PDB file of N, CA and C and ligand atoms in Angstrom:
ATOM      1  N   UNK A   2     113.568 100.120  91.963  1.00  0.00           N
ATOM      2  CA  UNK A   2     113.506  99.634  93.351  1.00  0.00           C
ATOM      3  C   UNK A   2     112.188 100.082  93.969  1.00  0.00           C
ATOM      4  N   UNK A   3     111.475  99.161  94.557  1.00  0.00           N
ATOM      5  CA  UNK A   3     110.206  99.510  95.191  1.00  0.00           C
ATOM      6  C   UNK A   3     110.452  99.968  96.614  1.00  0.00           C
ATOM      7  N   UNK A   4     109.481 100.661  97.143  1.00  0.00           N
ATOM      8  CA  UNK A   4     109.544 101.148  98.508  1.00  0.00           C
ATOM      9  C   UNK A   4     109.824  99.975  99.449  1.00  0.00           C
ATOM     10  N   UNK A   5     110.880 100.046 100.258  1.00  0.00           N
ATOM     11  CA  UNK A   5     111.264  98.884 101.059  1.00  0.00           C
ATOM     12  C   UNK A   5     110.285  98.557 102.185  1.00  0.00           C
ATOM     13  N   UNK A   6     109.600  99.573 102.709  1.00  0.00           N
ATOM     14  CA  UNK A   6     108.647  99.234 103.773  1.00  0.00           C
ATOM     15  C   UNK A   6     107.500 100.229 103.787  1.00  0.00           C
ATOM     16  N   UNK A   7     106.345  99.729 104.172  1.00  0.00           N
ATOM     17  CA  UNK A   7     105.145 100.560 104.206  1.00  0.00           C
ATOM     18  C   UNK A   7     104.389 100.336 105.509  1.00  0.00           C
ATOM     19  N   UNK A   8     103.667 101.392 105.876  1.00  0.00           N
ATOM     20  CA  UNK A   8     102.788 101.370 107.043  1.00  0.00           C
ATOM     21  C   UNK A   8     101.437 100.822 106.577  1.00  0.00           C
ATOM     22  N   UNK A   9     101.018  99.688 107.118  1.00  0.00           N
ATOM     23  CA  UNK A   9      99.793  99.064 106.604  1.00  0.00           C
ATOM     24  C   UNK A   9      98.604  99.164 107.549  1.00  0.00           C
ATOM     25  N   UNK A  10      98.840  99.461 108.820  1.00  0.00           N
ATOM     26  CA  UNK A  10      97.709  99.521 109.762  1.00  0.00           C
ATOM     27  C   UNK A  10      98.194 100.106 111.082  1.00  0.00           C
ATOM     28  N   UNK A  11      97.240 100.504 111.885  1.00  0.00           N
ATOM     29  CA  UNK A  11      97.549 100.905 113.254  1.00  0.00           C
ATOM     30  C   UNK A  11      97.573  99.666 114.139  1.00  0.00           C
ATOM     31  N   UNK A  12      98.477  99.680 115.105  1.00  0.00           N
ATOM     32  CA  UNK A  12      98.540  98.582 116.071  1.00  0.00           C
ATOM     33  C   UNK A  12      97.157  98.256 116.639  1.00  0.00           C
ATOM     34  N   UNK A  13      96.384  99.299 116.929  1.00  0.00           N
ATOM     35  CA  UNK A  13      95.074  99.097 117.552  1.00  0.00           C
ATOM     36  C   UNK A  13      94.048  98.479 116.613  1.00  0.00           C
ATOM     37  N   UNK A  14      94.346  98.466 115.320  1.00  0.00           N
ATOM     38  CA  UNK A  14      93.403  97.896 114.355  1.00  0.00           C
ATOM     39  C   UNK A  14      93.493  96.378 114.276  1.00  0.00           C
ATOM     40  N   UNK A  15      94.483  95.787 114.944  1.00  0.00           N
ATOM     41  CA  UNK A  15      94.702  94.349 114.799  1.00  0.00           C
ATOM     42  C   UNK A  15      94.846  93.715 116.181  1.00  0.00           C
ATOM     43  N   UNK A  16      93.774  93.122 116.637  1.00  0.00           N
ATOM     44  CA  UNK A  16      93.784  92.454 117.938  1.00  0.00           C
ATOM     45  C   UNK A  16      94.417  91.069 117.814  1.00  0.00           C
ATOM     46  N   UNK A  17      94.908  90.502 118.905  1.00  0.00           N
ATOM     47  CA  UNK A  17      95.374  89.115 118.856  1.00  0.00           C
ATOM     48  C   UNK A  17      94.272  88.201 118.312  1.00  0.00           C
ATOM     49  N   UNK A  18      94.662  87.326 117.394  1.00  0.00           N
ATOM     50  CA  UNK A  18      93.697  86.404 116.815  1.00  0.00           C
ATOM     51  C   UNK A  18      92.948  86.955 115.620  1.00  0.00           C
ATOM     52  N   UNK A  19      93.207  88.197 115.261  1.00  0.00           N
ATOM     53  CA  UNK A  19      92.472  88.820 114.156  1.00  0.00           C
ATOM     54  C   UNK A  19      93.232  88.677 112.839  1.00  0.00           C
ATOM     55  N   UNK A  20      92.493  88.640 111.729  1.00  0.00           N
ATOM     56  CA  UNK A  20      93.067  88.567 110.386  1.00  0.00           C
ATOM     57  C   UNK A  20      92.387  89.640 109.539  1.00  0.00           C
ATOM     58  N   UNK A  21      93.161  90.442 108.818  1.00  0.00           N
ATOM     59  CA  UNK A  21      92.556  91.425 107.932  1.00  0.00           C
ATOM     60  C   UNK A  21      93.263  91.428 106.576  1.00  0.00           C
ATOM     61  N   UNK A  22      92.520  91.823 105.567  1.00  0.00           N
ATOM     62  CA  UNK A  22      93.063  91.919 104.210  1.00  0.00           C
ATOM     63  C   UNK A  22      93.794  93.246 104.057  1.00  0.00           C
ATOM     64  N   UNK A  23      94.981  93.189 103.468  1.00  0.00           N
ATOM     65  CA  UNK A  23      95.701  94.414 103.120  1.00  0.00           C
ATOM     66  C   UNK A  23      96.266  94.247 101.711  1.00  0.00           C
ATOM     67  N   UNK A  24      96.671  95.366 101.142  1.00  0.00           N
ATOM     68  CA  UNK A  24      97.419  95.308  99.890  1.00  0.00           C
ATOM     69  C   UNK A  24      98.685  96.112 100.073  1.00  0.00           C
ATOM     70  N   UNK A  25      99.800  95.560  99.616  1.00  0.00           N
ATOM     71  CA  UNK A  25     101.076  96.262  99.689  1.00  0.00           C
ATOM     72  C   UNK A  25     101.969  95.708  98.595  1.00  0.00           C
ATOM     73  N   UNK A  26     102.795  96.592  98.034  1.00  0.00           N
ATOM     74  CA  UNK A  26     103.759  96.185  96.997  1.00  0.00           C
ATOM     75  C   UNK A  26     103.053  95.543  95.800  1.00  0.00           C
ATOM     76  N   UNK A  27     101.801  95.959  95.566  1.00  0.00           N
ATOM     77  CA  UNK A  27     101.056  95.397  94.442  1.00  0.00           C
ATOM     78  C   UNK A  27     100.544  93.998  94.676  1.00  0.00           C
ATOM     79  N   UNK A  28     100.618  93.515  95.932  1.00  0.00           N
ATOM     80  CA  UNK A  28     100.181  92.152  96.235  1.00  0.00           C
ATOM     81  C   UNK A  28      98.999  92.190  97.196  1.00  0.00           C
ATOM     82  N   UNK A  29      98.125  91.194  97.053  1.00  0.00           N
ATOM     83  CA  UNK A  29      97.038  91.021  98.005  1.00  0.00           C
ATOM     84  C   UNK A  29      97.553  90.147  99.141  1.00  0.00           C
ATOM     85  N   UNK A  30      97.493  90.685 100.349  1.00  0.00           N
ATOM     86  CA  UNK A  30      98.124  90.030 101.491  1.00  0.00           C
ATOM     87  C   UNK A  30      97.133  89.877 102.640  1.00  0.00           C
ATOM     88  N   UNK A  31      97.482  89.027 103.589  1.00  0.00           N
ATOM     89  CA  UNK A  31      96.703  88.880 104.813  1.00  0.00           C
ATOM     90  C   UNK A  31      97.592  89.287 105.988  1.00  0.00           C
ATOM     91  N   UNK A  32      97.064  90.216 106.776  1.00  0.00           N
ATOM     92  CA  UNK A  32      97.748  90.658 107.995  1.00  0.00           C
ATOM     93  C   UNK A  32      97.053  89.993 109.163  1.00  0.00           C
ATOM     94  N   UNK A  33      97.816  89.314 110.010  1.00  0.00           N
ATOM     95  CA  UNK A  33      97.199  88.621 111.149  1.00  0.00           C
ATOM     96  C   UNK A  33      98.082  88.745 112.371  1.00  0.00           C
ATOM     97  N   UNK A  34      97.478  88.492 113.513  1.00  0.00           N
ATOM     98  CA  UNK A  34      98.219  88.590 114.762  1.00  0.00           C
ATOM     99  C   UNK A  34      98.052  87.300 115.550  1.00  0.00           C
ATOM    100  N   UNK A  35      99.166  86.717 115.955  1.00  0.00           N
ATOM    101  CA  UNK A  35      99.085  85.488 116.743  1.00  0.00           C
ATOM    102  C   UNK A  35      98.364  85.769 118.061  1.00  0.00           C
ATOM    103  N   UNK A  36      97.906  84.706 118.683  1.00  0.00           N
ATOM    104  CA  UNK A  36      97.227  84.885 119.974  1.00  0.00           C
ATOM    105  C   UNK A  36      98.171  85.501 121.005  1.00  0.00           C
ATOM    106  N   UNK A  37      99.481  85.287 120.827  1.00  0.00           N
ATOM    107  CA  UNK A  37     100.463  85.884 121.742  1.00  0.00           C
ATOM    108  C   UNK A  37     100.782  87.333 121.376  1.00  0.00           C
ATOM    109  N   UNK A  38     100.272  87.810 120.227  1.00  0.00           N
ATOM    110  CA  UNK A  38     100.395  89.224 119.922  1.00  0.00           C
ATOM    111  C   UNK A  38     101.374  89.597 118.820  1.00  0.00           C
ATOM    112  N   UNK A  39     101.942  88.605 118.129  1.00  0.00           N
ATOM    113  CA  UNK A  39     102.944  88.904 117.097  1.00  0.00           C
ATOM    114  C   UNK A  39     102.247  89.152 115.749  1.00  0.00           C
ATOM    115  N   UNK A  40     102.506  90.310 115.111  1.00  0.00           N
ATOM    116  CA  UNK A  40     101.900  90.554 113.799  1.00  0.00           C
ATOM    117  C   UNK A  40     102.660  89.831 112.690  1.00  0.00           C
ATOM    118  N   UNK A  41     101.895  89.348 111.698  1.00  0.00           N
ATOM    119  CA  UNK A  41     102.489  88.627 110.568  1.00  0.00           C
ATOM    120  C   UNK A  41     101.776  89.062 109.293  1.00  0.00           C
ATOM    121  N   UNK A  42     102.520  89.012 108.187  1.00  0.00           N
ATOM    122  CA  UNK A  42     101.916  89.270 106.882  1.00  0.00           C
ATOM    123  C   UNK A  42     102.302  88.142 105.938  1.00  0.00           C
ATOM    124  N   UNK A  43     101.280  87.580 105.281  1.00  0.00           N
ATOM    125  CA  UNK A  43     101.510  86.472 104.344  1.00  0.00           C
ATOM    126  C   UNK A  43     100.719  86.727 103.061  1.00  0.00           C
ATOM    127  N   UNK A  44     101.103  86.015 102.017  1.00  0.00           N
ATOM    128  CA  UNK A  44     100.310  86.017 100.798  1.00  0.00           C
ATOM    129  C   UNK A  44      98.901  85.531 101.104  1.00  0.00           C
ATOM    130  N   UNK A  45      97.924  86.066 100.367  1.00  0.00           N
ATOM    131  CA  UNK A  45      96.535  85.827 100.749  1.00  0.00           C
ATOM    132  C   UNK A  45      95.995  84.470 100.296  1.00  0.00           C
ATOM    133  N   UNK A  46      96.616  83.854  99.305  1.00  0.00           N
ATOM    134  CA  UNK A  46      96.063  82.622  98.743  1.00  0.00           C
ATOM    135  C   UNK A  46      96.638  81.381  99.438  1.00  0.00           C
ATOM    136  N   UNK A  47      95.752  80.568  99.999  1.00  0.00           N
ATOM    137  CA  UNK A  47      96.166  79.275 100.574  1.00  0.00           C
ATOM    138  C   UNK A  47      96.850  78.447  99.492  1.00  0.00           C
ATOM    139  N   UNK A  48      97.960  77.804  99.834  1.00  0.00           N
ATOM    140  CA  UNK A  48      98.684  77.041  98.812  1.00  0.00           C
ATOM    141  C   UNK A  48      97.947  75.769  98.413  1.00  0.00           C
ATOM    142  N   UNK A  49      96.943  75.363  99.189  1.00  0.00           N
ATOM    143  CA  UNK A  49      96.184  74.168  98.826  1.00  0.00           C
ATOM    144  C   UNK A  49      95.345  74.437  97.579  1.00  0.00           C
ATOM    145  N   UNK A  50      94.232  75.120  97.727  1.00  0.00           N
ATOM    146  CA  UNK A  50      93.359  75.397  96.588  1.00  0.00           C
ATOM    147  C   UNK A  50      93.082  76.881  96.431  1.00  0.00           C
ATOM    148  N   UNK A  51      93.900  77.674  97.074  1.00  0.00           N
ATOM    149  CA  UNK A  51      93.835  79.103  96.803  1.00  0.00           C
ATOM    150  C   UNK A  51      92.785  79.889  97.568  1.00  0.00           C
ATOM    151  N   UNK A  52      92.220  79.316  98.623  1.00  0.00           N
ATOM    152  CA  UNK A  52      91.240  80.067  99.411  1.00  0.00           C
ATOM    153  C   UNK A  52      91.859  81.370  99.922  1.00  0.00           C
ATOM    154  N   UNK A  53      91.015  82.351 100.104  1.00  0.00           N
ATOM    155  CA  UNK A  53      91.447  83.669 100.567  1.00  0.00           C
ATOM    156  C   UNK A  53      91.669  83.631 102.079  1.00  0.00           C
ATOM    157  N   UNK A  54      92.937  83.660 102.465  1.00  0.00           N
ATOM    158  CA  UNK A  54      93.257  83.538 103.894  1.00  0.00           C
ATOM    159  C   UNK A  54      92.888  84.786 104.683  1.00  0.00           C
ATOM    160  N   UNK A  55      92.721  85.904 104.012  1.00  0.00           N
ATOM    161  CA  UNK A  55      92.292  87.105 104.729  1.00  0.00           C
ATOM    162  C   UNK A  55      90.836  86.962 105.185  1.00  0.00           C
ATOM    163  N   UNK A  56      90.082  86.123 104.490  1.00  0.00           N
ATOM    164  CA  UNK A  56      88.678  85.911 104.840  1.00  0.00           C
ATOM    165  C   UNK A  56      88.480  84.592 105.593  1.00  0.00           C
ATOM    166  N   UNK A  57      89.203  83.551 105.161  1.00  0.00           N
ATOM    167  CA  UNK A  57      88.971  82.206 105.706  1.00  0.00           C
ATOM    168  C   UNK A  57      90.063  81.759 106.678  1.00  0.00           C
ATOM    169  N   UNK A  58      91.097  82.572 106.843  1.00  0.00           N
ATOM    170  CA  UNK A  58      92.138  82.221 107.797  1.00  0.00           C
ATOM    171  C   UNK A  58      91.669  82.477 109.225  1.00  0.00           C
ATOM    172  N   UNK A  59      91.955  81.528 110.097  1.00  0.00           N
ATOM    173  CA  UNK A  59      91.615  81.662 111.519  1.00  0.00           C
ATOM    174  C   UNK A  59      92.892  81.444 112.335  1.00  0.00           C
ATOM    175  N   UNK A  60      93.137  82.316 113.286  1.00  0.00           N
ATOM    176  CA  UNK A  60      94.332  82.185 114.115  1.00  0.00           C
ATOM    177  C   UNK A  60      94.079  81.163 115.210  1.00  0.00           C
ATOM    178  N   UNK A  61      95.036  80.219 115.330  1.00  0.00           N
ATOM    179  CA  UNK A  61      95.005  79.265 116.440  1.00  0.00           C
ATOM    180  C   UNK A  61      96.395  79.279 117.067  1.00  0.00           C
ATOM    181  N   UNK A  62      96.540  80.012 118.147  1.00  0.00           N
ATOM    182  CA  UNK A  62      97.848  80.127 118.780  1.00  0.00           C
ATOM    183  C   UNK A  62      98.816  80.857 117.888  1.00  0.00           C
ATOM    184  N   UNK A  63      99.883  80.149 117.469  1.00  0.00           N
ATOM    185  CA  UNK A  63     100.887  80.742 116.585  1.00  0.00           C
ATOM    186  C   UNK A  63     100.637  80.387 115.126  1.00  0.00           C
ATOM    187  N   UNK A  64      99.525  79.746 114.850  1.00  0.00           N
ATOM    188  CA  UNK A  64      99.267  79.258 113.495  1.00  0.00           C
ATOM    189  C   UNK A  64      98.128  80.021 112.840  1.00  0.00           C
ATOM    190  N   UNK A  65      98.183  80.076 111.504  1.00  0.00           N
ATOM    191  CA  UNK A  65      97.065  80.570 110.703  1.00  0.00           C
ATOM    192  C   UNK A  65      96.469  79.358 109.998  1.00  0.00           C
ATOM    193  N   UNK A  66      95.205  79.075 110.289  1.00  0.00           N
ATOM    194  CA  UNK A  66      94.560  77.871 109.776  1.00  0.00           C
ATOM    195  C   UNK A  66      93.539  78.259 108.713  1.00  0.00           C
ATOM    196  N   UNK A  67      93.641  77.643 107.538  1.00  0.00           N
ATOM    197  CA  UNK A  67      92.666  77.873 106.476  1.00  0.00           C
ATOM    198  C   UNK A  67      91.397  77.097 106.808  1.00  0.00           C
ATOM    199  N   UNK A  68      90.268  77.793 106.832  1.00  0.00           N
ATOM    200  CA  UNK A  68      89.015  77.134 107.221  1.00  0.00           C
ATOM    201  C   UNK A  68      88.514  76.146 106.179  1.00  0.00           C
ATOM    202  N   UNK A  69      88.997  76.269 104.941  1.00  0.00           N
ATOM    203  CA  UNK A  69      88.462  75.397 103.892  1.00  0.00           C
ATOM    204  C   UNK A  69      88.746  73.922 104.179  1.00  0.00           C
ATOM    205  N   UNK A  70      90.014  73.586 104.391  1.00  0.00           N
ATOM    206  CA  UNK A  70      90.367  72.183 104.634  1.00  0.00           C
ATOM    207  C   UNK A  70      91.374  72.041 105.764  1.00  0.00           C
ATOM    208  N   UNK A  71      91.485  73.103 106.555  1.00  0.00           N
ATOM    209  CA  UNK A  71      92.260  73.060 107.806  1.00  0.00           C
ATOM    210  C   UNK A  71      93.767  72.936 107.624  1.00  0.00           C
ATOM    211  N   UNK A  72      94.271  73.327 106.479  1.00  0.00           N
ATOM    212  CA  UNK A  72      95.731  73.423 106.391  1.00  0.00           C
ATOM    213  C   UNK A  72      96.173  74.554 107.306  1.00  0.00           C
ATOM    214  N   UNK A  73      97.293  74.326 107.992  1.00  0.00           N
ATOM    215  CA  UNK A  73      97.745  75.291 108.995  1.00  0.00           C
ATOM    216  C   UNK A  73      99.171  75.728 108.689  1.00  0.00           C
ATOM    217  N   UNK A  74      99.431  77.026 108.888  1.00  0.00           N
ATOM    218  CA  UNK A  74     100.725  77.621 108.567  1.00  0.00           C
ATOM    219  C   UNK A  74     101.350  78.246 109.797  1.00  0.00           C
ATOM    220  N   UNK A  75     102.657  78.078 109.918  1.00  0.00           N
ATOM    221  CA  UNK A  75     103.350  78.709 111.043  1.00  0.00           C
ATOM    222  C   UNK A  75     103.852  80.096 110.631  1.00  0.00           C
ATOM    223  N   UNK A  76     104.605  80.720 111.522  1.00  0.00           N
ATOM    224  CA  UNK A  76     105.043  82.089 111.286  1.00  0.00           C
ATOM    225  C   UNK A  76     106.034  82.245 110.151  1.00  0.00           C
ATOM    226  N   UNK A  77     106.636  81.143 109.713  1.00  0.00           N
ATOM    227  CA  UNK A  77     107.550  81.209 108.577  1.00  0.00           C
ATOM    228  C   UNK A  77     106.834  80.905 107.265  1.00  0.00           C
ATOM    229  N   UNK A  78     105.521  80.652 107.340  1.00  0.00           N
ATOM    230  CA  UNK A  78     104.755  80.340 106.144  1.00  0.00           C
ATOM    231  C   UNK A  78     104.733  78.864 105.805  1.00  0.00           C
ATOM    232  N   UNK A  79     105.445  78.072 106.611  1.00  0.00           N
ATOM    233  CA  UNK A  79     105.486  76.637 106.339  1.00  0.00           C
ATOM    234  C   UNK A  79     104.154  76.001 106.712  1.00  0.00           C
ATOM    235  N   UNK A  80     103.702  75.083 105.862  1.00  0.00           N
ATOM    236  CA  UNK A  80     102.487  74.336 106.171  1.00  0.00           C
ATOM    237  C   UNK A  80     102.850  73.224 107.150  1.00  0.00           C
ATOM    238  N   UNK A  81     102.260  73.250 108.335  1.00  0.00           N
ATOM    239  CA  UNK A  81     102.618  72.288 109.381  1.00  0.00           C
ATOM    240  C   UNK A  81     101.537  71.254 109.601  1.00  0.00           C
ATOM    241  N   UNK A  82     100.362  71.477 109.036  1.00  0.00           N
ATOM    242  CA  UNK A  82      99.276  70.498 109.104  1.00  0.00           C
ATOM    243  C   UNK A  82      98.547  70.535 107.771  1.00  0.00           C
ATOM    244  N   UNK A  83      98.400  69.361 107.145  1.00  0.00           N
ATOM    245  CA  UNK A  83      97.719  69.307 105.855  1.00  0.00           C
ATOM    246  C   UNK A  83      96.816  68.079 105.821  1.00  0.00           C
ATOM    247  N   UNK A  84      95.626  68.191 106.435  1.00  0.00           N
ATOM    248  CA  UNK A  84      94.712  67.050 106.435  1.00  0.00           C
ATOM    249  C   UNK A  84      94.431  66.577 105.012  1.00  0.00           C
ATOM    250  N   UNK A  85      94.442  65.282 104.822  1.00  0.00           N
ATOM    251  CA  UNK A  85      94.179  64.718 103.502  1.00  0.00           C
ATOM    252  C   UNK A  85      95.431  64.449 102.698  1.00  0.00           C
ATOM    253  N   UNK A  86      96.580  64.924 103.162  1.00  0.00           N
ATOM    254  CA  UNK A  86      97.832  64.695 102.442  1.00  0.00           C
ATOM    255  C   UNK A  86      98.686  63.707 103.232  1.00  0.00           C
ATOM    256  N   UNK A  87      99.390  62.840 102.530  1.00  0.00           N
ATOM    257  CA  UNK A  87     100.300  61.913 103.199  1.00  0.00           C
ATOM    258  C   UNK A  87     101.590  62.607 103.608  1.00  0.00           C
ATOM    259  N   UNK A  88     101.980  63.591 102.808  1.00  0.00           N
ATOM    260  CA  UNK A  88     103.230  64.297 103.045  1.00  0.00           C
ATOM    261  C   UNK A  88     102.917  65.787 103.095  1.00  0.00           C
ATOM    262  N   UNK A  89     103.571  66.486 104.004  1.00  0.00           N
ATOM    263  CA  UNK A  89     103.366  67.932 104.060  1.00  0.00           C
ATOM    264  C   UNK A  89     103.914  68.572 102.796  1.00  0.00           C
ATOM    265  N   UNK A  90     103.224  69.577 102.278  1.00  0.00           N
ATOM    266  CA  UNK A  90     103.699  70.234 101.058  1.00  0.00           C
ATOM    267  C   UNK A  90     105.013  70.964 101.304  1.00  0.00           C
ATOM    268  N   UNK A  91     105.856  70.997 100.279  1.00  0.00           N
ATOM    269  CA  UNK A  91     107.112  71.741 100.407  1.00  0.00           C
ATOM    270  C   UNK A  91     106.896  73.223 100.174  1.00  0.00           C
ATOM    271  N   UNK A  92     105.862  73.535  99.410  1.00  0.00           N
ATOM    272  CA  UNK A  92     105.574  74.944  99.126  1.00  0.00           C
ATOM    273  C   UNK A  92     105.160  75.656 100.417  1.00  0.00           C
ATOM    274  N   UNK A  93     105.528  76.910 100.522  1.00  0.00           N
ATOM    275  CA  UNK A  93     105.178  77.715 101.700  1.00  0.00           C
ATOM    276  C   UNK A  93     104.399  78.950 101.265  1.00  0.00           C
ATOM    277  N   UNK A  94     103.708  79.545 102.216  1.00  0.00           N
ATOM    278  CA  UNK A  94     103.152  80.871 101.987  1.00  0.00           C
ATOM    279  C   UNK A  94     104.305  81.864 101.914  1.00  0.00           C
ATOM    280  N   UNK A  95     104.136  82.876 101.097  1.00  0.00           N
ATOM    281  CA  UNK A  95     105.097  83.975 101.103  1.00  0.00           C
ATOM    282  C   UNK A  95     104.889  84.777 102.387  1.00  0.00           C
ATOM    283  N   UNK A  96     105.988  85.091 103.053  1.00  0.00           N
ATOM    284  CA  UNK A  96     105.936  85.840 104.315  1.00  0.00           C
ATOM    285  C   UNK A  96     106.715  87.144 104.150  1.00  0.00           C
ATOM    286  N   UNK A  97     106.141  88.213 104.634  1.00  0.00           N
ATOM    287  CA  UNK A  97     106.811  89.518 104.592  1.00  0.00           C
ATOM    288  C   UNK A  97     107.223  89.917 105.995  1.00  0.00           C
ATOM    289  N   UNK A  98     108.475  90.347 106.180  1.00  0.00           N
ATOM    290  CA  UNK A  98     108.909  90.799 107.506  1.00  0.00           C
ATOM    291  C   UNK A  98     107.994  91.919 108.007  1.00  0.00           C
ATOM    292  N   UNK A  99     107.570  91.801 109.259  1.00  0.00           N
ATOM    293  CA  UNK A  99     106.564  92.697 109.827  1.00  0.00           C
ATOM    294  C   UNK A  99     107.004  93.145 111.210  1.00  0.00           C
ATOM    295  N   UNK A 100     106.839  94.423 111.488  1.00  0.00           N
ATOM    296  CA  UNK A 100     107.254  94.954 112.786  1.00  0.00           C
ATOM    297  C   UNK A 100     106.246  96.002 113.235  1.00  0.00           C
ATOM    298  N   UNK A 101     106.297  96.348 114.516  1.00  0.00           N
ATOM    299  CA  UNK A 101     105.455  97.416 115.033  1.00  0.00           C
ATOM    300  C   UNK A 101     106.339  98.512 115.599  1.00  0.00           C
ATOM    301  N   UNK A 102     106.033  99.745 115.181  1.00  0.00           N
ATOM    302  CA  UNK A 102     106.784 100.896 115.661  1.00  0.00           C
ATOM    303  C   UNK A 102     105.826 102.054 115.871  1.00  0.00           C
ATOM    304  N   UNK A 103     105.902 102.678 117.017  1.00  0.00           N
ATOM    305  CA  UNK A 103     105.124 103.889 117.290  1.00  0.00           C
ATOM    306  C   UNK A 103     103.647 103.702 116.974  1.00  0.00           C
ATOM    307  N   UNK A 104     103.118 102.551 117.366  1.00  0.00           N
ATOM    308  CA  UNK A 104     101.690 102.319 117.190  1.00  0.00           C
ATOM    309  C   UNK A 104     101.256 102.000 115.780  1.00  0.00           C
ATOM    310  N   UNK A 105     102.229 101.706 114.903  1.00  0.00           N
ATOM    311  CA  UNK A 105     101.903 101.352 113.519  1.00  0.00           C
ATOM    312  C   UNK A 105     102.513  99.997 113.188  1.00  0.00           C
ATOM    313  N   UNK A 106     101.888  99.317 112.235  1.00  0.00           N
ATOM    314  CA  UNK A 106     102.400  98.029 111.752  1.00  0.00           C
ATOM    315  C   UNK A 106     103.084  98.279 110.415  1.00  0.00           C
ATOM    316  N   UNK A 107     104.351  97.879 110.347  1.00  0.00           N
ATOM    317  CA  UNK A 107     105.206  98.171 109.201  1.00  0.00           C
ATOM    318  C   UNK A 107     105.610  96.864 108.532  1.00  0.00           C
ATOM    319  N   UNK A 108     105.426  96.817 107.216  1.00  0.00           N
ATOM    320  CA  UNK A 108     105.762  95.615 106.452  1.00  0.00           C
ATOM    321  C   UNK A 108     106.874  95.958 105.470  1.00  0.00           C
ATOM    322  N   UNK A 109     107.851  95.064 105.381  1.00  0.00           N
ATOM    323  CA  UNK A 109     109.002  95.295 104.521  1.00  0.00           C
ATOM    324  C   UNK A 109     108.916  94.405 103.279  1.00  0.00           C
ATOM    325  N   UNK A 110     109.273  94.995 102.169  1.00  0.00           N
ATOM    326  CA  UNK A 110     109.167  94.289 100.892  1.00  0.00           C
ATOM    327  C   UNK A 110     110.366  93.375 100.659  1.00  0.00           C
ATOM    328  N   UNK A 111     110.466  92.363 101.518  1.00  0.00           N
ATOM    329  CA  UNK A 111     111.498  91.333 101.357  1.00  0.00           C
ATOM    330  C   UNK A 111     110.843  89.969 101.511  1.00  0.00           C
ATOM    331  N   UNK A 112     109.959  89.643 100.587  1.00  0.00           N
ATOM    332  CA  UNK A 112     109.194  88.399 100.748  1.00  0.00           C
ATOM    333  C   UNK A 112     110.090  87.173 100.780  1.00  0.00           C
ATOM    334  N   UNK A 113     109.747  86.254 101.665  1.00  0.00           N
ATOM    335  CA  UNK A 113     110.469  84.986 101.766  1.00  0.00           C
ATOM    336  C   UNK A 113     109.491  83.863 101.511  1.00  0.00           C
ATOM    337  N   UNK A 114     109.948  82.868 100.761  1.00  0.00           N
ATOM    338  CA  UNK A 114     109.081  81.709 100.517  1.00  0.00           C
ATOM    339  C   UNK A 114     109.575  80.513 101.293  1.00  0.00           C
TER     340      UNK A 114
HETATM  341  S1  FES B 215      92.117  75.835 100.288  1.00  0.00           S
HETATM  342 FE1  FES B 215      93.080  76.196 102.205  1.00  0.00          FE
HETATM  343  S2  FES B 215      93.127  74.233 103.105  1.00  0.00           S
HETATM  344 FE2  FES B 215      92.214  73.852 101.171  1.00  0.00          FE
END
């Protein structure tokens, strides 16, 4: 059994609209904060062509948008905008439950796809 939750950053290290690279549970992840202030953790690879969302992801409101081709993901990891596709992809980003406690950002190892 792996550690169920880990402290990945200080609350103050992640401003609204910011995206940073983290590693947890042996996975490369992207930690981001919605413009409204909600922290989220997702798998780092865009499901389109695998761009690094920790580097190329841009927050737009409640969405994380990949700068490569503008695919956009909501807080559940679902792709809600996929320019160039006739149908939205069924595949989602992996999302890890994320919370803030005592000035720290805590991620739980219960990935959802
Ligand atoms: S690689 Fe992310 S939208 Fe194409």
